[in-house]
XYZ file of C-alpha atoms in Angstrom:
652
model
C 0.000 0.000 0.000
C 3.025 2.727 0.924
C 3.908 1.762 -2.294
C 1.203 3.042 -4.152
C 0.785 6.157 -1.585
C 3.889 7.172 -2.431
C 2.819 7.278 -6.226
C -0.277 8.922 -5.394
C 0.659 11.992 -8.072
C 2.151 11.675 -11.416
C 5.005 13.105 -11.969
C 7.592 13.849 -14.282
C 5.565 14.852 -17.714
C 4.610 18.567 -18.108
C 1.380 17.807 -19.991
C 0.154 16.336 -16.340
C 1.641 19.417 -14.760
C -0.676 21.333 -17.674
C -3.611 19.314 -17.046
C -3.122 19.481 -12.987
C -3.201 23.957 -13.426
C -6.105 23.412 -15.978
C -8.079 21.191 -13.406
C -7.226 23.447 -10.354
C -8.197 26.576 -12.435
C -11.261 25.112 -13.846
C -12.322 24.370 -9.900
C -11.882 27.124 -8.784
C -12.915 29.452 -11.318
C -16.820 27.122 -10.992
C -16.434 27.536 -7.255
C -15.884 31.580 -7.295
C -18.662 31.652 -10.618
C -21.257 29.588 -8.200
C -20.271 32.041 -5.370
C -20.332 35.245 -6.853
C -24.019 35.000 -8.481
C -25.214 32.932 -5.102
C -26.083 29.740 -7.356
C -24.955 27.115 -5.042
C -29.114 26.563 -4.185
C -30.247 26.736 -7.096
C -27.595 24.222 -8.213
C -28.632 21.712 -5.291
C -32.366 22.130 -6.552
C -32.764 22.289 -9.455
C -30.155 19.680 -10.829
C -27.788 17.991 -8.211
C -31.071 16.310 -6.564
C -33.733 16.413 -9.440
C -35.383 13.022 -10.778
C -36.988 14.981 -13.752
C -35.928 13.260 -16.431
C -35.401 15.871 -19.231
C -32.848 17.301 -16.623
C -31.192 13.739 -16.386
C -30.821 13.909 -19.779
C -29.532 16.720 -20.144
C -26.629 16.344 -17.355
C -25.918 12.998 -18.996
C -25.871 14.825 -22.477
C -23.224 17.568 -20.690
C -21.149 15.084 -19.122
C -20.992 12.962 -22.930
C -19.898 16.337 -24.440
C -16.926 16.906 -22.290
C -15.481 13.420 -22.623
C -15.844 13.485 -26.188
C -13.459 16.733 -25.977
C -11.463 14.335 -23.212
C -11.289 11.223 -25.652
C -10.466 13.477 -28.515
C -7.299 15.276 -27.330
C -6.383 11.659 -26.804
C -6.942 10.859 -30.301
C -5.013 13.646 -31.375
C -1.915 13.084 -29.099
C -1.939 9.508 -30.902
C -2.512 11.177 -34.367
C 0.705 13.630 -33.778
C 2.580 10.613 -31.926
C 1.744 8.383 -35.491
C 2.069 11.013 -38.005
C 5.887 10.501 -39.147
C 7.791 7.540 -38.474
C 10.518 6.943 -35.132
C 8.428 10.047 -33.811
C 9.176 10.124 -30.103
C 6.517 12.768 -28.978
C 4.853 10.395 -26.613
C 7.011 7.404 -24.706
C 5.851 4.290 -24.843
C 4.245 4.070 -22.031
C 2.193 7.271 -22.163
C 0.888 5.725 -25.556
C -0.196 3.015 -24.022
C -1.822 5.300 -21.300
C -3.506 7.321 -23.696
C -4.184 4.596 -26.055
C -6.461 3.227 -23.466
C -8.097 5.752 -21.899
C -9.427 6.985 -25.680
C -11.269 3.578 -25.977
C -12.462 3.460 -22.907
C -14.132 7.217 -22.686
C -15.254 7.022 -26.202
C -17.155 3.602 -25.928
C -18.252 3.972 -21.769
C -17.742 7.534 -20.849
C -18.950 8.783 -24.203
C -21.301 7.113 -26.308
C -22.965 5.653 -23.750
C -24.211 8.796 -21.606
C -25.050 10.679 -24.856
C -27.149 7.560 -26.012
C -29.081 7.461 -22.465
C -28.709 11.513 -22.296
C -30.800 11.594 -25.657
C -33.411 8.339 -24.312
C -33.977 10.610 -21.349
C -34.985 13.009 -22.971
C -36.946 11.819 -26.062
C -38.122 8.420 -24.723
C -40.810 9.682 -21.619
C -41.928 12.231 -23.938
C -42.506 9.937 -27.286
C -44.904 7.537 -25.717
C -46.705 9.968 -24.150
C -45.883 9.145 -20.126
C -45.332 12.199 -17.315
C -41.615 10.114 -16.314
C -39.711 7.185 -16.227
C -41.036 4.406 -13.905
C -38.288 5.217 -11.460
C -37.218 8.156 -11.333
C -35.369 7.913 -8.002
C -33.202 5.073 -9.590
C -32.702 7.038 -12.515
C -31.390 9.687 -10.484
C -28.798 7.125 -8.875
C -27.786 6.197 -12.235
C -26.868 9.343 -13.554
C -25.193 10.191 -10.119
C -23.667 6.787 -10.584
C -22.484 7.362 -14.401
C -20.826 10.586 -13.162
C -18.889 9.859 -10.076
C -17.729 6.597 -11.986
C -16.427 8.858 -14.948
C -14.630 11.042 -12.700
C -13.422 8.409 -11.096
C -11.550 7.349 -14.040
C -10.573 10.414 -15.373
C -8.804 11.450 -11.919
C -6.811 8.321 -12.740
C -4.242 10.561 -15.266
C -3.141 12.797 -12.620
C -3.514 10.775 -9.384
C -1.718 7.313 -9.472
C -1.722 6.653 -13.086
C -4.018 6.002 -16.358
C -4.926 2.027 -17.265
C -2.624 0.698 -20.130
C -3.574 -2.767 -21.079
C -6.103 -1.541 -23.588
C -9.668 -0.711 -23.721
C -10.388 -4.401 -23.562
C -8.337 -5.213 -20.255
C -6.793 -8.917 -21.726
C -5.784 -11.195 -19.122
C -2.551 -11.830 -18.593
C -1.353 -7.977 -19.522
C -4.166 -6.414 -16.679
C -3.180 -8.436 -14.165
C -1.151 -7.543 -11.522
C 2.127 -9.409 -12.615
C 2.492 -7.907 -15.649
C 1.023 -4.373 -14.749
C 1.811 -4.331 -11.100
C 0.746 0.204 -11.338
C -3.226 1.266 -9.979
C -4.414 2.295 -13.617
C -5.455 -1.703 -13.757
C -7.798 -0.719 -10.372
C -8.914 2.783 -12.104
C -10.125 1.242 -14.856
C -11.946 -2.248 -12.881
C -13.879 0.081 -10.356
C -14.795 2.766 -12.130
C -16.377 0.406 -15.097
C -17.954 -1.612 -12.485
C -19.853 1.438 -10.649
C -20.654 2.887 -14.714
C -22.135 -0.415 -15.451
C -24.521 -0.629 -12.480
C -25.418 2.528 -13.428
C -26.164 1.483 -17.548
C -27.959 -1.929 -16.439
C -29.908 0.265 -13.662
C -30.954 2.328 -16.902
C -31.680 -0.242 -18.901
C -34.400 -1.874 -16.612
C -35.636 1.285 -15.984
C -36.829 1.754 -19.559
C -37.358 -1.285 -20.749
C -39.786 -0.818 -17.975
C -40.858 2.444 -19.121
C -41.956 1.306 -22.628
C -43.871 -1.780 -21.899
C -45.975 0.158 -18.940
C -46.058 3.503 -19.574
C -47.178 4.122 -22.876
C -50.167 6.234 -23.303
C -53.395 4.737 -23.879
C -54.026 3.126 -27.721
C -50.308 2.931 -28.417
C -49.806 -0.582 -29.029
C -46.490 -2.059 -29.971
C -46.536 -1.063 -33.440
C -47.843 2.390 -33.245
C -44.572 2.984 -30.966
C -42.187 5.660 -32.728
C -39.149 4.134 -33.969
C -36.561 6.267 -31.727
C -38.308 4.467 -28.701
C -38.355 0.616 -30.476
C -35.106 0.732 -30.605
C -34.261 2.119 -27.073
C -36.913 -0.949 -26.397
C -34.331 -3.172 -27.925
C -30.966 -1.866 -26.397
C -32.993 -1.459 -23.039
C -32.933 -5.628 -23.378
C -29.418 -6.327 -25.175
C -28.467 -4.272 -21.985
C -30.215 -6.095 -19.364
C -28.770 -9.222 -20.892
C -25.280 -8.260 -21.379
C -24.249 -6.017 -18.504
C -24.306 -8.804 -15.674
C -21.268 -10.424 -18.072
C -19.429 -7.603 -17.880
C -20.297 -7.372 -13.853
C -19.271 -10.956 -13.584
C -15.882 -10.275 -15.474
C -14.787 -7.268 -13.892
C -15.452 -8.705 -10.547
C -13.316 -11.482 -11.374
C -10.721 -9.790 -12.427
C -10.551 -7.116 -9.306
C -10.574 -10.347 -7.444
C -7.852 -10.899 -8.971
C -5.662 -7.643 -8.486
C -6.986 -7.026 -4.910
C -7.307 -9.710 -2.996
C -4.443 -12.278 -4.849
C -7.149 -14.252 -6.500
C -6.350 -16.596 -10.002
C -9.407 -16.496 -11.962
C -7.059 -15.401 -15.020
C -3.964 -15.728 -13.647
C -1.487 -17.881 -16.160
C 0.750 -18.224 -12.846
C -2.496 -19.594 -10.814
C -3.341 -21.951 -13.434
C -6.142 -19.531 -14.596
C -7.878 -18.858 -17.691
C -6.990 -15.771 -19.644
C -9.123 -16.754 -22.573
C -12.067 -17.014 -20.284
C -11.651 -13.197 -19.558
C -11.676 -12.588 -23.353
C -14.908 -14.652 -23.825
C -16.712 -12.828 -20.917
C -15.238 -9.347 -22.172
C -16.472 -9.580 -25.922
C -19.822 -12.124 -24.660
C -20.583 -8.033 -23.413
C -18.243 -6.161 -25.653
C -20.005 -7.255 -29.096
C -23.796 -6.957 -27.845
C -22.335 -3.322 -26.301
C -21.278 -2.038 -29.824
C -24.922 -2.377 -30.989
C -26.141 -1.238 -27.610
C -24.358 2.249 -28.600
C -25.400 1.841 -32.429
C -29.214 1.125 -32.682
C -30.092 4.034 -30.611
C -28.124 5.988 -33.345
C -30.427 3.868 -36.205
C -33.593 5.729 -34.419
C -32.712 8.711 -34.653
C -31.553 9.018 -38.254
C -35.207 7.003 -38.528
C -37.092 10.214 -36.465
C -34.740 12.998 -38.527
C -34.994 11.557 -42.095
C -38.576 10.467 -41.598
C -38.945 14.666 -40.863
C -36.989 15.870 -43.069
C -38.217 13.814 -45.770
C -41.887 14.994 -44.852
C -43.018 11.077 -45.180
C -44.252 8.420 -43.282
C -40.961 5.930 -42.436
C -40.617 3.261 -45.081
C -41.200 0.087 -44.200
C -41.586 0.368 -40.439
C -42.793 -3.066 -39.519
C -39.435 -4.306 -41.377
C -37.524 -1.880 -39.375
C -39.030 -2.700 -36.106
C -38.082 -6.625 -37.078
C -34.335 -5.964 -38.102
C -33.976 -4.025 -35.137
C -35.512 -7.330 -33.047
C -33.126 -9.659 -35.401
C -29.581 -7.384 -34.813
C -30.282 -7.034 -30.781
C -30.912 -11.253 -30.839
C -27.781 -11.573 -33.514
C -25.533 -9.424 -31.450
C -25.568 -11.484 -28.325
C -24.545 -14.652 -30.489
C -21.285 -13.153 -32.553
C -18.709 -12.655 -29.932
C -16.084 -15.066 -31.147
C -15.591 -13.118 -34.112
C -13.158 -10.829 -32.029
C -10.650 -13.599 -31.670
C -10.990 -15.816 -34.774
C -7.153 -16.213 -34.950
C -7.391 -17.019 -31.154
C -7.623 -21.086 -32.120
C -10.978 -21.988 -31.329
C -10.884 -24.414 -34.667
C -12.680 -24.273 -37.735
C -15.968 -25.481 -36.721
C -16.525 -22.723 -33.990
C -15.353 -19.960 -36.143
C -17.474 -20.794 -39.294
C -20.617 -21.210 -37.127
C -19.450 -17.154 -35.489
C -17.995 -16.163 -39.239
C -21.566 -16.925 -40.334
C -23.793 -15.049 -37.586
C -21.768 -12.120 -38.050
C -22.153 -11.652 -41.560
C -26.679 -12.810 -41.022
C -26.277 -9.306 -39.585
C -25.552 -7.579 -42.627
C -28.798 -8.684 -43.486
C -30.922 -6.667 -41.329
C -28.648 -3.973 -41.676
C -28.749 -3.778 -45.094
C -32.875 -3.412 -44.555
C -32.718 -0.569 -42.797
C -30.685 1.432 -45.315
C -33.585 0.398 -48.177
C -35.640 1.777 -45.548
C -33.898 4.829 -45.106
C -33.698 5.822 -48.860
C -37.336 4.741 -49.538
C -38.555 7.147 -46.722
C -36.575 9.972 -49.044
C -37.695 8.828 -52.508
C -39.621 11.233 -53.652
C -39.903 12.878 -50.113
C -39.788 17.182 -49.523
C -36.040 16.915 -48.155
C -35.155 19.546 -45.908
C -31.359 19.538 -45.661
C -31.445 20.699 -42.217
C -28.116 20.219 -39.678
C -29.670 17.294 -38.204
C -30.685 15.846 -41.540
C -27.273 16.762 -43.304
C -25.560 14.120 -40.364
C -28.036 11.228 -41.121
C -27.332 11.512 -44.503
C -23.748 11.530 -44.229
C -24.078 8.694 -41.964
C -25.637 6.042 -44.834
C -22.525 5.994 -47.205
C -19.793 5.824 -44.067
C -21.821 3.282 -42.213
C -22.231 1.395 -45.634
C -18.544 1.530 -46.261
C -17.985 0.401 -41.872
C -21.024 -2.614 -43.067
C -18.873 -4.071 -46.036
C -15.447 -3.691 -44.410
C -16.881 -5.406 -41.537
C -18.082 -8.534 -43.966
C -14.745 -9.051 -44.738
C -13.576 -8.794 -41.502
C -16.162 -11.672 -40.897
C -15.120 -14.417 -43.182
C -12.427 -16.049 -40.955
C -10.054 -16.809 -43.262
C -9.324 -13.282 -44.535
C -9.288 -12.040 -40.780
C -6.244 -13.831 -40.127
C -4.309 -11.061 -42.407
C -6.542 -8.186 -41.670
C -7.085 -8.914 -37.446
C -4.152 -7.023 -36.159
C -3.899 -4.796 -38.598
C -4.731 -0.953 -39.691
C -7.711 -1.727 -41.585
C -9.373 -2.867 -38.562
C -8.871 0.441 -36.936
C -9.944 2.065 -40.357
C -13.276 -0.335 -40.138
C -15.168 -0.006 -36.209
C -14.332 3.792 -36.698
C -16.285 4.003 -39.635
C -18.968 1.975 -37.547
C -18.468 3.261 -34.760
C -18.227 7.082 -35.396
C -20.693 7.236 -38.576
C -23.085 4.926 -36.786
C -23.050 6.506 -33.396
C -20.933 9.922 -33.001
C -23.342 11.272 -36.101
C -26.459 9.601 -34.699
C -25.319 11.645 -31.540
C -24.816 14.446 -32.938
C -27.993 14.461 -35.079
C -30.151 13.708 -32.078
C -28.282 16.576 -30.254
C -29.306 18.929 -33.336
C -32.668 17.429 -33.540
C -33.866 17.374 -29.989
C -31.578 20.508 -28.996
C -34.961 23.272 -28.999
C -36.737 20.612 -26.741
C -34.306 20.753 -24.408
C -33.173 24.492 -24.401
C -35.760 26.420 -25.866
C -33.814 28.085 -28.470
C -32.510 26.688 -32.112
C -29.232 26.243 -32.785
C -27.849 28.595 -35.339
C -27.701 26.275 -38.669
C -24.988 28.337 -40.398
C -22.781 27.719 -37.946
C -23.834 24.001 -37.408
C -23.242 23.450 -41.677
C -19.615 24.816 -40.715
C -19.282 22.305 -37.979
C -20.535 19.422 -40.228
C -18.514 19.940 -43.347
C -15.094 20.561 -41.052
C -16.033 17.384 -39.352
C -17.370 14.933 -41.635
C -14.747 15.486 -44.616
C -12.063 14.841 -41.886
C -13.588 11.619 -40.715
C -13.389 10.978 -44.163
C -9.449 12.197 -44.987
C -8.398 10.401 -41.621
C -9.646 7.117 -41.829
C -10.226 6.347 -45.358
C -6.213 5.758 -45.510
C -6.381 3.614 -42.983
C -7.701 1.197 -45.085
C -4.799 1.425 -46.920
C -2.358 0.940 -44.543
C -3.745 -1.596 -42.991
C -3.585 -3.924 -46.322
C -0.023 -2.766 -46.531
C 1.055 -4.181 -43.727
C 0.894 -1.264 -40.875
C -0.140 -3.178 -37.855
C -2.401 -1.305 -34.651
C -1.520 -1.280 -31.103
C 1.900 0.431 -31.830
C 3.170 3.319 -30.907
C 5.674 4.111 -33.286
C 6.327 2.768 -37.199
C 9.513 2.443 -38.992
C 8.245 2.457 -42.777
C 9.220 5.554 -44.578
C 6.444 4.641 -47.490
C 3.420 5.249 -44.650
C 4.203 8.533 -43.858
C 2.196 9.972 -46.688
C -0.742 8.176 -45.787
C -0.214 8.844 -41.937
C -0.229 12.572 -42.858
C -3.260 12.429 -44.489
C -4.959 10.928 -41.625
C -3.958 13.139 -38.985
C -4.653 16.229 -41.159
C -8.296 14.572 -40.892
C -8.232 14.027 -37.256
C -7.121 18.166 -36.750
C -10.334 19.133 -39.137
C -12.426 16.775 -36.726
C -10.796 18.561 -33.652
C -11.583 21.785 -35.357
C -14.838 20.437 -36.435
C -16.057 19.704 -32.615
C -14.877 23.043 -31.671
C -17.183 24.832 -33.847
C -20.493 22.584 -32.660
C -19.440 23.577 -28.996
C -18.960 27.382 -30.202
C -22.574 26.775 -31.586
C -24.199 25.909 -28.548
C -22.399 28.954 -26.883
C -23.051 31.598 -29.762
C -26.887 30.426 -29.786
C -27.566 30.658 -26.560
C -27.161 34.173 -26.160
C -28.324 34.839 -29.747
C -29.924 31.813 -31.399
C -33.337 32.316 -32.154
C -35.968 31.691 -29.450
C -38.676 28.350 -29.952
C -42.029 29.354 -28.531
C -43.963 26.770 -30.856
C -42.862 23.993 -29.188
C -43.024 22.113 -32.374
C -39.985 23.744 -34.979
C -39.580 21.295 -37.058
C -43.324 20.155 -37.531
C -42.286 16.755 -36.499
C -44.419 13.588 -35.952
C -44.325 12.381 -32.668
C -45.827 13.418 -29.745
C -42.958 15.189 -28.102
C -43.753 17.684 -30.392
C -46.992 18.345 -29.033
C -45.379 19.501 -25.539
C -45.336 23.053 -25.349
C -41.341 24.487 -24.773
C -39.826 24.907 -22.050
C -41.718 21.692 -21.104
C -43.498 21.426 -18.152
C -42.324 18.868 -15.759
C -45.111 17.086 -15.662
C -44.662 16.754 -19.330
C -48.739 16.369 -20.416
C -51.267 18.368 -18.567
C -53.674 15.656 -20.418
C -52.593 12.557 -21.897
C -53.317 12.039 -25.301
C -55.370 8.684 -26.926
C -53.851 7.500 -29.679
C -54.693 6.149 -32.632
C -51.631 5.359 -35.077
C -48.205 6.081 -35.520
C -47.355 9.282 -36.090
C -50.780 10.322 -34.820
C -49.523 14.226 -33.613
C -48.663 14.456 -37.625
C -51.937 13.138 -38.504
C -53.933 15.611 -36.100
C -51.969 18.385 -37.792
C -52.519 17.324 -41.180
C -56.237 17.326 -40.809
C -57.358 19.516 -38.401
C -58.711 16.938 -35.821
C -59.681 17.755 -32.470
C -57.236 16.235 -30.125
C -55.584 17.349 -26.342
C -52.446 17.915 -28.433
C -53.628 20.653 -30.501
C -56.051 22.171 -27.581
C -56.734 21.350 -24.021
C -60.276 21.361 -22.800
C -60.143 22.836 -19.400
C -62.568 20.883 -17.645
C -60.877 17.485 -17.760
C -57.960 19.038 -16.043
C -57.092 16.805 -13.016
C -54.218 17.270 -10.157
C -51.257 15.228 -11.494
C -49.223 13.144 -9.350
C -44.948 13.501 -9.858
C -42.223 12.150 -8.114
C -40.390 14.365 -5.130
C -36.626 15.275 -5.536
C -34.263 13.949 -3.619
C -30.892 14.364 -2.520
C -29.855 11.134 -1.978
C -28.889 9.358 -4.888
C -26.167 12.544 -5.445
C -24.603 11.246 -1.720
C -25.135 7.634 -2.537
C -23.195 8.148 -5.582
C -20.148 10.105 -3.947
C -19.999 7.294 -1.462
C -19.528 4.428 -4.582
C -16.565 7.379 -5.722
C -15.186 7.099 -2.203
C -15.420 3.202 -2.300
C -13.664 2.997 -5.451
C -11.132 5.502 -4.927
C -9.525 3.416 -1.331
C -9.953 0.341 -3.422
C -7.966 1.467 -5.924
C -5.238 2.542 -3.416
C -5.743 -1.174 -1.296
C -6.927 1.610 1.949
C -10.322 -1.448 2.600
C -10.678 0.404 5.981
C -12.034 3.696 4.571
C -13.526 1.756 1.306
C -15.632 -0.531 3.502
C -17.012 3.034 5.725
C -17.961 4.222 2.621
C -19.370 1.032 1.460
C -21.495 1.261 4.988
C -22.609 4.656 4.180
C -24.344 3.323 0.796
C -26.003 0.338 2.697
C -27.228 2.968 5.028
C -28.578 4.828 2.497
C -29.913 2.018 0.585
C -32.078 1.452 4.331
C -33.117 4.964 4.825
C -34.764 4.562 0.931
C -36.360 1.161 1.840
C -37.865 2.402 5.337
C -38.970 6.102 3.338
C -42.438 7.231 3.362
C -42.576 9.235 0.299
C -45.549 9.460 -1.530
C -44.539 12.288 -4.071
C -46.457 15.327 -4.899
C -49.659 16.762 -6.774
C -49.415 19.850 -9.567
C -52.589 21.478 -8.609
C -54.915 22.171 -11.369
C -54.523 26.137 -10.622
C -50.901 25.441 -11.108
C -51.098 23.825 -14.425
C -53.622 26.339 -16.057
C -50.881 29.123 -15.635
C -48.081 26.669 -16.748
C -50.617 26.075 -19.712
C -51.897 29.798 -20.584
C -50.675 29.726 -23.715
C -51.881 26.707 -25.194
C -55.461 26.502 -23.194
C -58.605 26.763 -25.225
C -61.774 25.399 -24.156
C -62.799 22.569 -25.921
C-alpha cells in the first residue's frame, strides 16, 4: 500500500503538470462563478437532486460532451505521436496510457451517456408518459455514471491512467504484468458505470412496456423508442457479463485471487470470452439508438411516413438477438478451430442482413420525399454511405479466413471507426441537433452548425479512409511508433483529418455557446413540424410533461392531427378534464449515494479497505433509509397547471 501512496501523483511529464493547473483553475474558477451569483441553491435544486428526467438527460448529455473533448485530445496526441515515423513525442508508455483511456471514454464515458442523455430526454416524452417508472433510480444512475467517470478520469493525474487496452486482456491487466493502480482505475470505475447502464436499462425497458399512453400498441410505438426498447434488453442481458468479469478480475488484483492468472493456473481466454460475450452486444447497444434517430430525422426531413416500419421494427428485433450470439468473431485467430469460427464467421455476416434493410428503408422514406437539408438531416445523410462503407469492411472482416491477415492490422482500426463514429458519433450528434430546442428552448444557429458538419465529416473521411490502406499494406495497430518511410504519406493524411475533426467539434461547442445568447428563441414547441408526440409539448416543457394525456390512434398520430385539423388534447386542451397530477419528489440522496460508490472505489484502488468498507457502509445505510422512506410524491394542482398552460389553453 506505501507503495502506491507514495505514487499517489504523477510526476515527471509537463502535460500532467498542464492538465493538474487546468483542473485546479477550472475548480476554482466554478467555485468563485457559483459564489459570486449565489447559485450554489439553485444548483442543489434544481439539478444535483432532481429526478426529472429531461434534466437527467440533459446532465448525462453535458457530461458525454466533455469526454468526447477528453477522448479526442487523446486521439489527437496519438494522431501527432503516429504522423511521421521513429516520432518520439509520446514514450511508450504514455501511448499506451492514452491509447487506453481513448477507448475506454469514447465507448463507456462517451457514447454511452449521450445515447441514455438523448433516451432521457426523447423516450418519456414519445410515448406519451409524465416520467420514467423510477425516477429515483434514474437519479442514482446518472449520479452513478458521473462519479464513476470522474473516477476514471482522476486516474491521469492521481496514481496513473490504465494501459492494457480498452479491452483489459488477461494476462497484460493483471497484476504481474502491470503491477501500477491504472489496472484498479479502470476495474472500479467500469464496475460502478455499469450498475449505473444496467440500472438504466431496466428502468426503460420498464418504461416502454408500462407507460405508454393509452391506444399505443407495440406497433404504433415511434421508432426512436423501439429501438431504445431493444438496447434497453441487449443491456439487461449483457451487462451482468461484464459485472461478472470485472469482478473477477478485481478479485484478482486485490485480494491475490487466479481467476485469469497464467501463474495460478487460470484462464486468460475465459476473460476474453466474458469481455467480448458483453463487448459485441455493447457495440450495438451504442449503435441502434443511433439507427432511431436518423429514422425520427430523415422520416422529418423527408416529410413522409418511415418506409417500411414493420421491417424496421423486425431488423432491429433480429440485430439485438444476432448481437448477443457473434462474440467469437473478435478472436478468430485465437484457435478456437474451424468449426466454432465458421458457425461465429456466419452469424456475423446474417447481420448484414438486417442492416442492409434498414438502409432500403432509409432511402425509400426519401424517394420522392420534400427533403429539408437541415443540420440534423445533413448528419443522417452523411451517416448512410460511411456506415455502408464500416457494413462491407466489416463482412470481410467476418469471413475467418481473410481475418487472419486483416485482425491485427490498420484496416481494422480504419473499419469499427467508420462503424463506430458514422453509426453513433453522427447519430449523436444528429439527435443533439434534432432534440436541442426541446431541451433548451432556443434553435441552434444552422450556419454555424453546416460549418461544424462539413469541417467534421470530410475529416472523418481524410483520416480514416487511408487507414484502409495501410492496414492492407502491412501497418499493424496497437503500436506506438512505425519504422516504414512509405506510410508517412498516408499517416499525414490521416492526422490532417483528425485536426479538421478537432476543429470540427470546436465549432459545434462554439454553436451551442453563440446560440444561446443569440440563437433564435422556440415558442412553438413544435420547430420542425415533427411527428411524434414530443412535439406536441409546449417548450420549455413542463415537468409534468402532459397536462392531459393524449389517446392514440396510429403512428405518427400528432402528424396526422396536424394534417387534418382533428380535435385532439395535443392541438387544444379542454379545461374541464384538467385533473391534479401526481410527480415524483426530488431527492438528494442518490447525489450522496453516488459520492460514497466514488469514495469506495477511490480506497480500493489505493488497497486503503478500511475507509472503502465506511464508505461502502454509508451506501447500505442509504440504501435502508430509501427502503424504510415514506414518500408518496407530490400533486401539480390544477390552478398550477392552467398558468403553466396559458398559452396553449382553449376550451374545448
Amino acid at each position: 500500500m506505501n507503495h502506491h501512496v507514495d505514487h499517489f501523483f504523477v510526476k515527471g511529464d509537463p502535460m500532467i503538470y498542464a492538465a493538474d493547473l487546468m483542473i485546479i483553475m477550472t475548480t476554482l474558477a466554478v467555485i468563485f462563478v457559483l459564489t459570486y451569483y449565489k447559485k450554489w441553491k439553485w444548483l442543489w435544486n434544481e439539478w444535483l437532486t432532481t429526478v426529472d428526467h429531461k434534466k437527467i438527460g440533459i446532465m448525462y448529455i453535458i457530461a458525454a460532451v466533455l469526454m468526447m473533448f477528453r477522448g479526442g485530445v487523446d486521439a489527437l496526441l496519438m494522431r501527432a505521436q503516429l504522423t511521421v515515423p521513429n516520432e518520439d513525442f509520446l514514450d511508450p508508455q504514455h501511448y499506451n496510457e492514452i491509447f487506453t483511456t481513448h477507448g475506454t471514454i469514447m465507448i463507456l464515458f462517451m457514447a454511452m451517456p449521450f445515447i441514455i442523455g438523448l433516451m432521457n430526454v426523447a423516450v418519456p416524452l414519445q410515448i406519451g408518459a409524465r416520467d420514467v417508472a423510477f425516477p429515483y433510480l434514474n437519479a442514482l444512475s446518472f449520479w452513478s455514471f458521473f462519479t464513476a467517470a470522474m473516477l476514471f478520469n482522476l486516474s491521469f493525474v492521481i496514481g496513473g491512467s490504465p494501459d492494457a487496452g480498452w479491452t483489459a486482456y488477461a494476462p497484460l491487466a493483471e497484476p504481474e504484468l502491470d503491477p501500477g493502480v491504472g489496472q484498479n482505475f479502470y476495474l472500479l470505475s467500469l464496475q460502478i458505470s455499469g450498475f449505473s447502464t444496467l440500472a438504466t436499462g431496466i428502468n426503460f425497458f420498464v418504461t416502454i412496456l408500462k407507460m405508454r399512453a393509452p391506444g399505443m400498441s407495440m406497433m404504433k410505438l415511434p421508432i426512436f423508442s423501439w429501438s431504445i426498447l431493444v438496447t434497453s434488453a441487449i443491456i439487461i442481458f449483457a451487462f451482468p457479463i461484464l459485472a461478472i468479469a470485472l469482478a473477477l478480475m478485481t478479485f484478482d488484483r486485490l485480494f491475490g485471487a487466479h481467476f485469469f492468472t497464467l501463474t495460478g493456473e487460470g484462464l486468460p481466454m475465459m476473460w476474453a470470452n466474458l469481455f467480448w460475450l458483453w463487448g459485441h452486444p455493447e457495440v450495438y447497444i451504442v449503435i441502434l439508438p443511433a439507427f432511431g434517430v436518423f429514422s425520427e430525422v430523415i422520416s422529418t426531413f423527408s416529410k413522409k411516413r418511415l418506409f417500411g416500419y414493420k421491417a424496421m421494427v423486425w431488423s432491429m428485433v433480429l440485430i439485438g438477438f444476432l448481437s448477443l450470439i457473434v462474440w467469437v468473431h473478435h478472436f478468430f485467430t485465437m484457435g478456437a478451430g474451424p468449426d466454432v469460427n465458421s458457425f461465429f464467421s456466419i452469424s456475423t455476416m446474417a447481420i448484414a442482413i438486417p442492416t442492409g434493410v434498414k438502409i432500403f428503408n432509409w432511402l425509400g422514406t426519401m424517394f420522392r420525399g420534400r427533403i429539408q437539408f437541415t443540420t440534423p438531416m445533413l448528419w443522417s445523410l452523411a451517416f448512410i454511405p460511411c456506415f455502408t462503407i464500416g457494413g462491407i469492411t466489416g463482412v470481410m472482416l467476418a469471413m475467418a479466413a481473410a481475418d487472419y491477415q486483416y485482425h491485427n492490422s490498420y484496416f481494422l482500426v480504419a473499419h469499427f471507426h467508420f462503424v463506430l463514429i458514422s453509426g453513433t458519433v453522427f447519430g449523436c450528434i444528429a439527435g443533439l441537433l434534432y432534440w436541442y430546442p426541446k431541451m433548451f428552448g432556443h434553435m441552434l444557429n444552422e450556419k454555424i452548425g453546416k460549418w461544424a458538419f462539413w469541417l467534421f465529416v470530410p475529416g472523418f473521411l481524410i483520416c480514416f479512409l487511408p487507414m484502409f490502406f495501410l492496414g492492407l499494406d502491412g501497418m499493424t495497430r496497437r503500436v506506438y511508433t512505425f519504422s516504414n518511410s512509405h506510410w508517412t504519406d498516408l499517416n499525414v493524411i490521416a492526422s490532417i483529418g483528425a485536426a479538421l475533426m478537432g476543429i470540427g467539434f470546436m465549432v459545434l461547442v462554439y454553436n451551442m455557446i453563440w446560440s444561446a445568447r443569440y440563437g433564435k428563441r422556440d415558442k412553438t414547441g413544435d420547430p420542425w413540424d415533427g411527428r411524434t408526440l414530443e412535439w406536441a409539448t409546449p417548450t420549455p416543457i413542463p415537468h409534468y410533461n402532459f397536462a392531459l394525456i393524449p389517446r392514440i390512434k396510429r403512428l405518427d398520430e400528432f402528424w396526422y392531427v396536424k394534417q387534418n385539423n382533428e380535435p385532439s388534447v395535443l392541438r387544444s386542451l379542454p379545461v374541464s378534464k384538467l385533473k391534479p397530477i401526481h410527480m415524483p419528489n426530488s431527492s438528494g440522496r442518490p447525489f450522496v449515494m453516488s459520492w460514497l460508490f466514488f469514495i469506495v472505489g477511490f480506497a480500493a484502488v489505493f488497497y486503503v479497505y478500511w475507509v472503502a468498507a465506511l464508505a461502502l457502509i454509508g451506501v447500505l445505510v442509504c440504501m435502508g433509509l430509501r427502503s424504510f422512506e415514506i414518500d408518496d410524491g407530490h400533486y401539480v394542482s390544477v390552478e398550477e397547471i392552467k398558468r403553466t398552460e396559458k398559452n396553449r389553453i382553449k376550451e374545448a
